[in-house]
Amino acid sequence: MGRRRNLPIVALAMAVIAVQLLTAAAGKPQYLTQLTMAGYYSLVIVGLTLLMGYTGQISLGHAGFFAIGGYTSGLLTTYNLHPLIGQIPVSILQACGLLVSGKDLYGADLLVVRPWAACVVALLVTIGIAYLVGKPVLKLKGHYLAMATLGFGTIVYKVVLGSSLVGAADGISDIPAFPLFAGLVVTGKSALRAQNYYVAWGLVLGAMALLTNLIRSRVGRALRAIHGAEDAANAMGVDTGRYKLQMFVLSAALAALGGVFLTHYNGGIGPSEASVMKSVRYVAIVAVGGMANLWGALFMGVLLNFLSLRGSFGSYDDAVFGLILLAIMLFAPDGLLRAEFARRLPGLRRGQKAAP
Amino acid sequence: MSLALLFQYLVAGITYGTIYAIVAIGFNIIYNATGIINFAQGEFVMLGGMIGVTLRALLPMPVAIAGAVIATMLVGALIEMLFIRWLRRPSVLRLIIITIGLSIAIRELALLLWGEGVRALPYFTGTAVTSLSVGDVHISPQVLWVLGISAVMVAALNFFFARTLLGRQMRACACNREAAQLCGISAKNMVTLSFVLSAGIGALAGCVISPITYVQYDSGSSLALKGFTVAILGGLGNSMAAVAAGLLLGTLESFSIWVMPAAYKDVIAISILLLILFVRPSGLFGNAEAARLKDY
């Protein structure tokens, strides 16, 4: 049983390798850049699928968590501590080996936080914020939950847009590469394109393995119970408040992970990553993918982000995602890529009422 | 801090607050009729302003404004009939996402039609520098237009809901849909009417405020968030409380510039929204007893 369970993960791994070989064979390695970026966005999307599709809690603020991750890591790895050398906090960090020195473009001395330390801090900050925000927000339902998360996302956007510390409207640029282990480096250098593609998709594989196992577990059953009828789940002894909060924090952490890696990959981050339109886009992709369908969301996330990043939608980018959202919710509210929807189709044609 | 400056901030706060209140009343009208929060509410205000500016190039101002209001009402009716009316027992999540989709679609359409440019109607009387002086306080005549037209609008709505047959039918539907239908009221038509009404007052607000705040294809979303904050602050569905809440939020925002950079002005409003949602989702003026029976 155990082996068959993980079959989709193995299949995904093989597909990842096949795509890389195909792009190499077709002489189009530049596609790997967009596929890498789409991979990092997919982390946000599968996390949001867990929250929206399986737990039934909408979030219109996930771009905020993505941005908190990316901005924290970006700020820490670019903020020059060199003028502060000798002061006690900086000395402590230096002694712990958390800082790295270098030269900037003009040859001036630079002392910044090491990327891996910045990544850990970024994740911890996001988890902390998600916990603090999630605790009161998840008590709300329906419109109130939607508006509260939208409000949170807008606050993050307005703060990064208005703060000169993080470059205001320009965002942060010249963010250094992120050396992982065994010579792997997260960077946008085209020579390391294939390597970075595998780093991104390795993370996606890990996230999918975690989430697919999670939804099959006792936790997953509890989540579906919450989605179905929260009061009933509560009455059956499911600690609904705790599960909702845990899933909120987990999905926020996945979003932040995507944010951190994409920021180091791109070498920069701007306020548009925190915009409400980005959050809506994530929701649209989860909806198209089938709400409670991790594989559908992953597939649509890669497809739509790839097309969007290649510029296929031109200046109609936002419009495309708005219309997708509208069309799906009007005609197939349970999502397009959903087994039940396909099974219901013949029944619908005969005019039967589908079983709920 | 001089007293004159204090009043100056107060006037600015009241002006903005009035517009927030109108947007909030728009939210409330649709919410009462349907239980839907229309996320595209801000887009009605933007459309009103944009269409008004476009028509102003061809027609005299009052006609242009009337045209803008009527056109936006048609858009409101169309939205309800095309996207809401035929849904059977839609879930809240579905309605939220549909109205969000609509707001994006309207915004992108406005971008296509009018471009990214910032537009405004001319001042109704005088110019941008005309001001009435009351002691040391200077008030633009446009502020008086905003306050006057808003007051008339609120009074007219009150009259409509309290005295006219149509208004009473709408209220009956809001109270008890099934009972209203048994009395021969078409609940579906009342829902359409609520979208029309809500679009109309939004558009009128968009026209009168545009000389002061300008209008752009994406100016709707921030107004919608403020309007929603005000609607919640007053207690969702309660339009008279929305007026008080609007004035309160506008004034708070206006004075927040003293303690925080202006770039964070919106953050104040949203923080208030979150705070009120966490602490007292029934609103400042809502009934806590009745609130216990509701689901937030």
XYZ file of C-alpha atoms in Angstrom:
652
model
C 0.000 0.000 0.000
C 2.735 2.378 1.010
C 4.380 2.135 -2.353
C 1.217 2.809 -4.334
C 0.412 5.794 -2.192
C 3.535 7.606 -3.206
C 3.144 6.709 -6.857
C 1.923 10.207 -7.858
C 4.967 11.770 -6.183
C 7.280 9.438 -8.107
C 5.362 10.224 -11.295
C 5.778 13.947 -10.639
C 9.508 13.497 -10.068
C 9.767 11.672 -13.362
C 7.752 14.357 -15.136
C 10.082 17.017 -13.691
C 13.104 15.190 -15.090
C 11.362 14.547 -18.405
C 10.507 18.230 -18.841
C 14.108 19.233 -18.205
C 15.382 16.693 -20.736
C 12.740 17.817 -23.240
C 13.689 21.486 -22.963
C 17.343 20.535 -23.360
C 16.584 18.346 -26.371
C 14.376 20.996 -27.944
C 17.084 23.598 -27.425
C 14.837 25.811 -25.331
C 16.540 25.878 -21.924
C 15.161 29.407 -21.336
C 11.790 27.812 -20.547
C 13.367 26.436 -17.380
C 13.540 29.964 -15.955
C 9.766 30.387 -16.054
C 9.247 26.817 -14.899
C 11.481 27.504 -11.903
C 9.531 30.633 -11.022
C 6.233 28.807 -11.577
C 7.529 26.118 -9.200
C 8.061 28.647 -6.425
C 4.589 30.142 -7.007
C 3.229 26.598 -6.852
C 4.368 26.384 -3.234
C 1.945 29.221 -2.422
C -0.788 27.579 -4.445
C -0.606 24.093 -2.926
C -0.520 25.655 0.552
C -3.584 27.736 -0.255
C -5.316 24.634 -1.655
C -4.859 22.956 1.713
C -6.422 25.972 3.424
C -9.224 26.753 0.966
C -10.053 23.428 -0.586
C -9.586 21.059 2.323
C -10.202 23.276 5.349
C -12.763 25.531 3.650
C -11.219 28.808 4.812
C -10.719 31.518 2.192
C -7.654 33.723 2.285
C -7.335 36.844 0.158
C -4.042 37.708 1.816
C -1.598 35.003 0.809
C 0.442 37.324 -1.379
C 1.082 39.121 1.915
C 2.771 36.051 3.411
C 4.743 35.482 0.217
C 5.936 39.084 0.405
C 6.738 38.939 4.130
C 9.011 35.959 3.436
C 10.648 37.476 0.387
C 11.060 40.949 1.839
C 12.443 39.759 5.188
C 15.067 37.609 3.515
C 15.801 40.278 0.920
C 16.180 43.016 3.521
C 18.422 40.985 5.830
C 20.761 39.921 3.030
C 21.125 43.456 1.653
C 21.007 45.679 4.750
C 24.572 46.799 5.335
C 25.667 46.287 8.932
C 29.245 47.413 8.215
C 28.820 50.885 9.748
C 27.567 49.189 12.924
C 30.644 46.975 13.410
C 31.755 47.035 17.010
C 28.290 47.397 18.441
C 27.290 44.540 20.687
C 24.360 43.007 18.709
C 26.398 43.011 15.510
C 29.404 41.519 17.280
C 27.262 38.711 18.688
C 25.858 37.911 15.237
C 29.371 37.982 13.813
C 30.658 35.651 16.497
C 27.844 33.211 15.710
C 28.906 33.185 12.077
C 25.570 34.570 10.922
C 27.067 37.453 8.982
C 29.004 37.508 5.750
C 31.145 40.353 4.437
C 31.715 41.384 0.861
C 31.961 44.346 -1.481
C 29.149 46.195 -3.186
C 29.119 47.344 -6.822
C 31.300 50.355 -6.009
C 33.797 48.409 -3.908
C 32.569 49.625 -0.531
C 32.596 47.200 2.391
C 29.421 45.256 2.961
C 28.385 43.219 5.968
C 25.071 41.404 5.675
C 23.221 38.444 7.172
C 23.981 35.043 5.634
C 21.175 33.916 3.283
C 20.384 30.686 5.144
C 20.060 32.583 8.423
C 17.907 35.194 6.676
C 15.738 32.413 5.250
C 15.202 30.893 8.692
C 14.357 34.295 10.175
C 11.976 35.026 7.265
C 10.130 31.754 7.852
C 9.955 32.317 11.604
C 8.695 35.882 11.160
C 6.005 34.692 8.755
C 4.954 31.869 11.041
C 4.743 34.322 13.944
C 2.680 36.819 11.985
C 0.440 34.085 10.562
C -0.175 32.806 14.079
C -0.989 36.252 15.462
C -3.231 37.152 12.512
C -4.780 33.719 12.154
C -5.849 33.359 15.754
C -8.500 36.112 15.669
C -9.180 36.045 11.902
C -10.098 32.362 11.695
C -12.909 32.845 14.196
C -14.687 34.722 11.401
C -16.642 33.134 8.593
C -17.771 33.906 5.060
C -17.632 37.563 4.051
C -16.018 38.584 7.285
C -13.143 36.136 6.853
C -12.686 37.195 3.229
C -12.615 40.888 4.123
C -10.321 40.394 7.125
C -7.731 38.478 5.088
C -8.095 41.005 2.274
C -7.475 43.723 4.852
C -4.365 41.958 6.123
C -3.025 41.614 2.558
C -3.692 45.286 1.876
C -1.873 46.331 5.050
C 1.235 44.358 3.999
C 1.049 45.917 0.531
C 0.645 49.465 1.832
C 3.454 49.018 4.357
C 6.006 47.717 1.832
C 4.867 50.357 -0.662
C 5.243 53.154 1.870
C 8.439 52.139 3.674
C 11.695 53.571 2.383
C 13.579 50.901 4.374
C 12.439 48.307 1.825
C 12.760 50.608 -1.165
C 9.111 51.815 -1.258
C 7.760 51.528 -4.824
C 11.102 50.266 -6.196
C 11.368 47.305 -3.857
C 14.681 45.657 -2.980
C 17.229 44.845 -5.668
C 20.742 43.334 -5.796
C 19.738 40.554 -3.437
C 22.608 38.043 -3.286
C 22.420 34.413 -4.367
C 21.452 31.822 -1.766
C 24.076 29.056 -1.454
C 22.332 25.917 -0.212
C 24.474 22.819 0.304
C 26.709 20.635 -1.845
C 27.405 23.504 -4.209
C 23.759 24.212 -5.005
C 23.080 27.943 -5.328
C 19.731 29.690 -5.743
C 20.505 32.318 -8.328
C 19.178 33.588 -11.644
C 22.502 33.031 -13.482
C 21.651 31.315 -16.762
C 24.581 28.890 -16.426
C 22.930 27.432 -13.317
C 19.472 27.283 -14.855
C 18.985 23.502 -14.792
C 20.349 23.252 -11.264
C 17.899 25.900 -10.048
C 15.033 24.207 -11.831
C 15.748 21.065 -9.818
C 16.054 23.011 -6.553
C 12.632 24.610 -7.104
C 10.952 21.390 -8.118
C 12.678 19.475 -5.342
C 10.918 21.849 -2.928
C 7.607 21.383 -4.733
C 8.018 17.600 -4.549
C 8.728 17.843 -0.834
C 5.683 20.042 -0.272
C 3.455 17.715 -2.295
C 4.723 14.651 -0.418
C 3.994 16.415 2.868
C 0.552 17.656 1.869
C -0.704 14.513 0.121
C 0.228 12.490 3.174
C -1.295 15.076 5.477
C -4.693 15.024 3.777
C -4.779 11.229 3.903
C -4.073 11.211 7.616
C -6.303 11.707 10.628
C -5.666 15.429 10.251
C -6.933 15.342 6.682
C -10.152 13.673 7.745
C -10.613 16.283 10.455
C -10.110 19.038 7.877
C -12.738 17.606 5.570
C -15.105 17.389 8.507
C -14.487 21.100 9.217
C -15.110 21.928 5.565
C -18.319 19.914 5.521
C -19.868 21.211 8.719
C -17.774 23.014 11.271
C -20.279 22.788 14.110
C -20.753 19.077 13.536
C -16.995 18.525 13.474
C -16.720 20.429 16.718
C -19.437 18.321 18.288
C -17.587 15.165 17.243
C -14.591 16.319 19.229
C -12.506 17.806 16.437
C -10.645 20.826 17.802
C -11.701 22.947 14.822
C -10.047 26.159 15.992
C -6.658 24.498 16.432
C -6.756 22.662 13.090
C -7.784 25.776 11.180
C -4.972 27.780 12.775
C -2.394 25.055 12.092
C -3.372 24.849 8.430
C -3.355 28.640 8.125
C 0.156 28.806 9.569
C 1.377 25.897 7.439
C 0.034 27.432 4.236
C 1.512 30.819 5.186
C 4.898 29.176 5.807
C 4.776 27.494 2.374
C 3.938 30.856 0.796
C 6.867 32.464 2.617
C 9.201 29.654 1.517
C 8.215 30.318 -2.089
C 8.742 34.035 -1.475
C 12.229 33.596 0.012
C 13.495 31.328 -2.765
C 11.954 33.310 -5.617
C 13.391 36.536 -4.200
C 16.923 35.117 -4.148
C 16.364 33.535 -7.556
C 15.217 36.838 -9.097
C 17.719 38.869 -7.097
C 14.966 41.306 -6.137
C 11.387 41.797 -4.971
C 8.894 44.619 -5.486
C 5.604 45.664 -3.876
C 3.557 44.116 -6.697
C 4.297 40.701 -5.155
C 2.232 41.787 -2.142
C -0.666 43.234 -4.120
C -4.224 42.054 -3.629
C -4.349 41.116 -7.308
C -1.623 38.536 -6.626
C -3.678 37.053 -3.786
C -6.733 36.939 -6.031
C -4.642 35.215 -8.689
C -3.661 32.481 -6.223
C -7.315 32.011 -5.278
C -8.245 31.838 -8.975
C -5.694 29.103 -9.598
C -6.862 27.066 -6.612
C -10.452 27.420 -7.875
C -9.563 26.385 -11.425
C -7.584 23.460 -10.101
C -10.643 22.103 -8.362
C -10.559 23.639 -4.829
C -9.912 20.390 -2.950
C -7.525 19.010 -5.529
C -3.803 19.423 -4.834
C -2.743 17.903 -8.146
C -5.200 19.986 -10.136
C -4.049 23.168 -8.404
C -0.403 22.266 -9.006
C -1.050 21.577 -12.682
C -3.077 24.748 -13.272
C -0.631 26.769 -11.185
C 2.299 25.722 -13.343
C 0.367 26.117 -16.576
C -1.112 29.550 -15.848
C 1.983 30.964 -14.176
C 4.167 29.687 -17.002
C 1.936 31.326 -19.623
C 1.692 34.511 -17.575
C 5.466 34.692 -17.042
C 6.103 34.032 -20.749
C 3.883 37.048 -21.401
C 1.222 35.101 -23.314
C -1.566 37.217 -21.832
C 0.114 40.505 -22.698
C -1.380 43.476 -20.900
C -4.524 41.458 -20.177
C -2.777 39.460 -17.450
C -5.025 40.583 -14.579
C -8.108 40.469 -16.788
C -7.391 36.846 -17.725
C -7.230 35.784 -14.087
C -10.345 37.811 -13.233
C -12.320 36.201 -16.035
C -11.065 32.715 -15.144
C -12.259 33.279 -11.599
C -15.636 34.523 -12.772
C -16.191 31.750 -15.308
C -15.225 28.967 -12.919
C -17.426 30.237 -10.115
C -20.398 30.728 -12.426
C -20.286 27.454 -14.305
C -18.210 24.983 -12.305
C -18.018 26.193 -8.697
C -16.412 22.946 -7.574
C -13.574 23.539 -9.977
C -12.733 22.287 -13.410
C -10.289 19.516 -12.617
C -12.459 17.537 -10.346
C -13.395 13.930 -10.686
C -16.967 14.513 -9.546
C -17.465 17.235 -12.123
C -16.452 14.944 -14.946
C -18.661 12.166 -13.594
C -21.579 14.568 -13.254
C -21.365 15.800 -16.834
C -23.462 13.060 -18.471
C -26.002 13.399 -15.665
C -26.193 17.146 -16.186
C -26.792 16.652 -19.852
C -29.786 14.451 -19.085
C -31.033 17.164 -16.787
C -30.645 15.140 -13.628
C -29.809 16.731 -10.368
C -26.337 15.729 -9.301
C -25.815 14.075 -5.961
C -24.193 16.504 -3.540
C -1.782 73.197 16.986
C -4.032 76.074 16.119
C -7.773 75.775 16.319
C -8.106 76.788 12.645
C -5.901 73.900 11.506
C -7.905 71.539 13.684
C -11.091 72.591 11.927
C -9.382 72.342 8.564
C -8.551 68.677 9.233
C -12.064 68.137 10.535
C -13.585 69.477 7.292
C -11.349 67.212 5.216
C -12.246 64.250 7.395
C -15.970 64.894 7.147
C -15.768 65.224 3.355
C -14.027 61.882 2.908
C -16.149 60.319 5.618
C -19.325 61.284 3.782
C -18.175 59.462 0.664
C -17.213 56.396 2.716
C -20.680 56.495 4.238
C -22.325 56.557 0.800
C -20.242 53.557 -0.306
C -21.194 51.803 2.948
C -24.888 52.493 2.327
C -24.419 50.930 -1.117
C -22.994 47.825 0.579
C -25.898 47.768 3.029
C -28.643 48.050 0.406
C -27.366 44.977 -1.437
C -26.547 43.137 1.783
C -30.052 43.667 3.139
C -31.662 42.418 -0.051
C -29.420 39.421 -0.676
C -26.984 38.755 2.148
C -24.207 39.363 -0.397
C -21.243 41.647 0.173
C -20.715 43.129 -3.259
C -16.940 43.401 -3.660
C -17.515 45.411 -6.854
C -19.145 48.282 -4.916
C -16.121 50.565 -5.292
C -16.167 50.010 -9.038
C -19.629 51.640 -9.204
C -18.106 54.811 -7.736
C -15.222 54.665 -10.212
C -17.596 54.057 -13.150
C -19.785 56.990 -12.110
C -16.796 59.325 -12.054
C -15.328 58.021 -15.317
C -18.581 58.078 -17.292
C -19.363 61.521 -15.846
C -16.033 62.906 -17.054
C -16.509 61.370 -20.503
C -20.050 62.721 -20.925
C -18.978 66.139 -19.615
C -16.983 66.614 -22.818
C -20.232 66.592 -24.809
C -22.977 67.661 -22.452
C -23.625 70.264 -19.774
C -22.545 69.157 -16.308
C -25.933 68.283 -14.699
C -26.947 66.229 -17.746
C -23.555 64.498 -17.800
C -23.890 63.543 -14.134
C -27.447 62.302 -14.610
C -26.245 60.287 -17.598
C -23.388 58.794 -15.587
C -25.752 57.777 -12.777
C -28.236 56.174 -15.181
C -25.507 54.371 -17.126
C -24.007 52.966 -13.907
C -27.463 51.872 -12.750
C -27.802 49.944 -15.999
C -24.442 48.321 -15.339
C -25.676 47.376 -11.857
C -28.843 45.830 -13.295
C -26.876 43.981 -15.946
C -24.454 42.562 -13.404
C -27.257 41.228 -11.247
C -29.174 39.740 -14.151
C -26.191 38.171 -15.879
C -24.168 36.928 -12.921
C -26.311 36.607 -9.809
C -29.974 36.099 -10.672
C -29.842 32.601 -12.120
C -27.585 31.014 -9.484
C -29.429 28.422 -7.448
C -28.623 28.522 -3.732
C -25.061 29.743 -4.220
C -22.639 29.387 -1.319
C -21.185 32.500 0.297
C -17.693 31.609 -0.931
C -19.000 31.383 -4.492
C -20.694 34.788 -4.295
C -17.618 36.395 -2.786
C -15.441 35.101 -5.589
C -17.966 36.064 -8.277
C -18.166 39.674 -7.092
C -14.362 39.819 -6.813
C -14.143 38.531 -10.376
C -16.646 41.180 -11.449
C -14.692 43.955 -9.782
C -11.542 42.869 -11.640
C -13.426 42.613 -14.919
C -14.919 46.116 -14.532
C -11.547 47.567 -13.538
C -9.754 46.005 -16.501
C -12.516 47.130 -18.849
C -12.142 50.675 -17.505
C -8.384 50.433 -18.093
C -9.090 49.378 -21.665
C -11.610 52.176 -22.248
C -10.041 55.081 -20.417
C -6.388 54.124 -19.976
C -4.325 54.770 -16.871
C -4.920 58.517 -16.864
C -6.211 60.375 -13.838
C -9.397 62.310 -14.559
C -11.746 64.670 -12.767
C -14.889 66.651 -13.348
C -14.399 70.417 -13.055
C -15.387 72.027 -9.757
C -19.155 72.516 -9.693
C -18.743 76.153 -8.641
C -15.573 78.179 -8.905
C -12.181 76.523 -9.387
C -9.712 74.457 -7.389
C -8.512 77.585 -5.568
C -11.891 79.114 -4.782
C -12.633 78.916 -1.098
C -15.107 80.226 1.387
C -13.485 81.567 4.502
C -15.080 81.068 7.861
C -12.749 82.810 10.238
C -9.351 81.228 9.488
C -10.874 78.051 8.064
C -11.028 77.729 4.288
C -13.657 75.505 2.758
C -13.861 74.625 -0.907
C -17.376 75.051 -2.328
C -17.039 71.503 -3.632
C -17.011 70.258 -0.040
C -20.417 71.870 0.418
C -21.611 70.160 -2.769
C -20.400 66.808 -1.460
C -22.073 67.278 1.909
C -25.258 68.726 0.416
C -25.768 66.084 -2.257
C -24.933 63.291 0.190
C -27.431 64.647 2.705
C -30.123 64.832 0.030
C -29.253 61.306 -1.071
C -29.563 59.909 2.461
C -32.851 61.757 3.016
C -34.207 60.529 -0.314
C -33.234 56.940 0.477
C -34.886 57.219 3.858
C -38.049 58.505 2.239
C -37.900 55.760 -0.377
C -37.559 52.940 2.150
C -40.068 54.365 4.644
C -42.812 55.813 2.484
C -42.911 54.393 -1.032
C -44.476 51.046 -1.940
C -41.365 49.859 -3.769
C -39.154 50.758 -0.812
C -41.408 48.896 1.571
C -41.421 45.877 -0.723
C -37.629 45.876 -0.626
C -37.659 46.063 3.155
C -40.193 43.261 3.330
C -37.902 41.064 1.249
C -34.958 41.909 3.480
C -36.960 40.939 6.595
C -38.451 37.711 5.336
C -38.022 36.635 1.760
C -40.553 33.791 1.830
C -43.271 35.837 3.489
C -42.712 38.700 1.062
C -43.002 36.335 -1.875
C -46.269 34.988 -0.453
C -47.560 38.556 -0.514
C -46.859 38.695 -4.228
C -43.576 40.587 -4.119
C -41.001 39.400 -6.640
C -37.941 38.886 -4.476
C -35.766 38.495 -7.554
C -36.792 41.867 -8.908
C -36.126 43.449 -5.519
C -32.580 42.066 -5.650
C -32.073 43.581 -9.092
C -33.474 46.838 -7.797
C -31.018 46.776 -4.887
C -28.103 46.521 -7.326
C -29.560 49.366 -9.406
C -30.049 51.600 -6.374
C -26.645 50.808 -4.982
C -24.946 51.462 -8.337
C -26.813 54.737 -8.674
C -25.820 56.223 -5.332
C -22.250 55.004 -5.839
C -22.084 56.705 -9.237
C -23.477 59.977 -7.899
C -20.919 59.912 -5.090
C -18.210 59.220 -7.677
C -19.262 62.302 -9.643
C -19.403 64.778 -6.773
C -16.127 63.658 -5.197
C -14.113 63.468 -8.448
C -13.059 67.165 -8.517
C -11.428 66.670 -5.085
C -10.023 63.136 -5.203
C -9.777 62.527 -8.977
C -10.759 59.205 -10.457
C -8.682 56.480 -12.082
C -9.499 52.994 -13.361
C -8.352 51.405 -10.083
C -9.660 53.932 -7.555
C -12.600 51.679 -6.680
C -10.861 49.022 -4.614
C -9.544 51.270 -1.859
C -12.935 53.005 -1.601
C -14.621 49.619 -1.327
C -12.382 48.607 1.560
C -13.073 51.898 3.370
C -16.777 51.617 2.643
C -16.815 48.084 4.000
C -14.953 49.192 7.125
C -17.616 51.840 7.675
C -20.444 49.372 7.026
C -18.975 46.994 9.619
C -18.219 49.800 12.040
C -21.855 50.904 11.936
C -23.173 47.351 11.940
C -23.795 45.620 8.621
C -27.211 46.497 7.195
C -27.735 49.609 9.288
C -27.545 52.575 6.922
C -28.084 55.398 9.407
C -25.320 54.076 11.626
C -23.120 53.927 8.518
C -23.355 57.712 8.211
C -22.087 58.188 11.763
C -19.400 55.548 11.271
C -18.328 57.149 7.994
C -17.831 60.536 9.616
C -15.906 58.863 12.437
C -13.561 56.978 10.097
C -13.018 59.993 7.831
C -12.098 62.174 10.798
C -9.801 59.545 12.354
C -8.021 59.087 9.047
C -7.652 62.801 8.561
C -6.069 63.268 11.994
C -3.864 60.185 11.610
C -1.603 62.274 9.379
C -0.344 63.952 12.568
C 1.089 60.769 13.974
C 1.911 58.738 10.873
C 3.194 59.423 7.362
C 0.373 59.955 4.845
C 1.456 56.811 2.990
C 0.062 54.773 5.888
C -3.346 56.510 5.872
C -5.080 53.457 4.433
C -3.426 51.246 7.038
C -5.354 53.109 9.762
C -8.718 52.357 8.182
C -7.906 48.699 7.635
C -6.526 48.272 11.137
C -9.806 49.645 12.460
C -11.639 47.141 10.259
C -9.608 44.228 11.629
C -9.955 45.450 15.191
C -13.721 45.805 14.958
C -14.040 42.402 13.268
C -12.072 40.796 16.089
C -13.631 42.615 18.993
C -17.164 43.517 18.024
C -18.260 42.179 14.642
C -21.801 43.469 15.226
C -20.471 47.018 14.897
C -20.253 49.954 17.257
C -23.971 50.567 17.175
C -25.049 46.965 16.697
C -27.052 45.074 19.235
C -24.814 42.597 21.025
C -27.789 40.388 21.954
C -28.975 40.127 18.366
C -25.386 39.617 17.251
C -25.120 36.452 19.290
C -27.707 34.835 17.037
C -25.765 35.639 13.908
C -22.844 33.871 12.308
C -19.772 35.968 11.675
